[in-house]
Amino acid sequence: GEDVEQSLFLSVREGDSSVINCTYTDSSSTYLYWYKQEPGAGLQLLTYIFSNMDMKQDQRLTVLLNKKDKHLSLRIADTQTGDSAIYFCAESTLGGTYKYIFGTGTRLKVLA
Amino acid sequence: EADIYQTPRYLVIGTGKKITLECSQTMGHDKMYWYQQDPGMELHLIHYSYGVNSTEKGDLSSESTVSRIRTEHFPLTLESARPSHTSQYLCASSRGGGEKNEQFFGPGTRLTVL
């Protein structure tokens, strides 16, 4: 079945760039997303990319999509302590079920 | 302001009690979802609904039940709570289709069953 995998932990120093990686198996994915979850809260959509795109930039966030390798990454430039959270990648397919498949989440810790 | 609400935010309850977790959204979304998440862990879809009177079980088996009598309301009920039900429950909604197909999440209910 469909699967989305992420590394569990990432630690970076404040001001450095963070790169969070994700691999997925469903080649029919239409949208790929990055969500952020702060402690005790729900998930908040950070950014998304349509499957016919290779890259999307939104302020400090850059999303790269390698469809051939089914690999998605999120780069956060100038990482701040407020970026410490769990980051989930997710995929969905338009039409049909509208369900998401979420990754396992990557816990980002930013060191001052 | 359009939003998605969950109550209660925190609930501590004894084994055997019946509980209902509330979820409401004011965005007019047809699609609604319940996820179960252990702290800091992955999300598991336990129920979803595509509209009024439509409910389906998700990928993770759950002893809970849901109902969708009104578009904006999607409550989740546990008839007899057990310690194994201790978890965080997240409700989400989406318009479905269209641009980006975004899911909007509520703040979650953290349930502890003693």
XYZ file of C-alpha atoms in Angstrom, chain B residues 26-114:
89
model
C -17.561 26.830 10.188
C -16.029 26.593 6.710
C -18.851 24.648 5.081
C -16.492 21.787 4.238
C -18.022 18.536 3.073
C -15.093 16.316 4.053
C -14.239 15.698 7.712
C -11.725 13.362 9.338
C -10.700 11.974 12.733
C -7.092 11.035 13.398
C -5.555 9.364 16.424
C -2.037 10.427 17.338
C 0.152 9.308 20.205
C 2.313 12.238 21.403
C 4.922 13.143 18.814
C 4.051 10.171 16.668
C 2.422 9.644 13.283
C -1.247 10.254 12.563
C -3.635 7.375 12.032
C -6.935 7.964 10.213
C -9.741 6.325 12.205
C -12.893 7.799 10.608
C -13.872 10.062 7.734
C -16.986 11.520 6.193
C -17.678 12.916 2.727
C -20.905 14.627 3.711
C -24.080 14.434 5.755
C -25.084 10.852 6.579
C -21.816 9.531 5.128
C -19.238 7.931 7.445
C -16.445 5.458 6.772
C -13.866 3.680 8.894
C -10.294 4.729 8.371
C -7.063 2.813 8.050
C -6.627 2.152 11.780
C -9.217 0.005 13.490
C -10.945 1.895 16.280
C -13.635 1.050 18.796
C -15.035 4.548 18.441
C -18.037 5.538 16.336
C -18.907 8.767 14.527
C -21.987 10.475 13.147
C -22.556 13.242 10.606
C -26.048 14.608 10.924
C -25.050 18.195 10.101
C -22.361 19.407 7.729
C -20.541 21.378 10.408
C -20.557 18.740 13.166
C -18.644 15.430 13.344
C -18.627 14.003 16.882
C -16.680 10.907 17.913
C -18.024 8.596 20.634
C -16.412 5.924 22.763
C -19.111 3.794 24.422
C -16.783 2.391 27.088
C -13.412 4.071 27.485
C -10.329 1.971 28.237
C -6.719 2.896 29.075
C -5.717 1.761 25.565
C -7.811 4.691 24.221
C -5.440 7.183 25.847
C -4.164 9.331 22.983
C -4.606 12.634 21.177
C -7.543 12.873 18.795
C -7.330 15.360 15.930
C -10.271 16.431 13.809
C -9.777 17.887 10.331
C -11.889 19.101 7.439
C -11.352 19.836 3.783
C -13.312 21.204 0.885
C -12.112 18.381 -1.303
C -10.827 18.913 -4.807
C -9.968 22.326 -6.163
C -6.674 23.986 -5.479
C -4.340 22.192 -3.057
C -7.004 20.088 -1.307
C -5.845 21.410 2.066
C -6.915 19.781 5.313
C -7.572 22.162 8.203
C -6.939 20.764 11.658
C -8.508 21.469 15.013
C -6.325 21.889 18.113
C -6.947 18.308 19.244
C -8.377 16.587 22.319
C -5.901 14.903 24.607
C -7.701 11.963 26.229
C -6.415 10.086 29.270
C -8.311 7.040 30.481
C -7.367 5.873 33.956
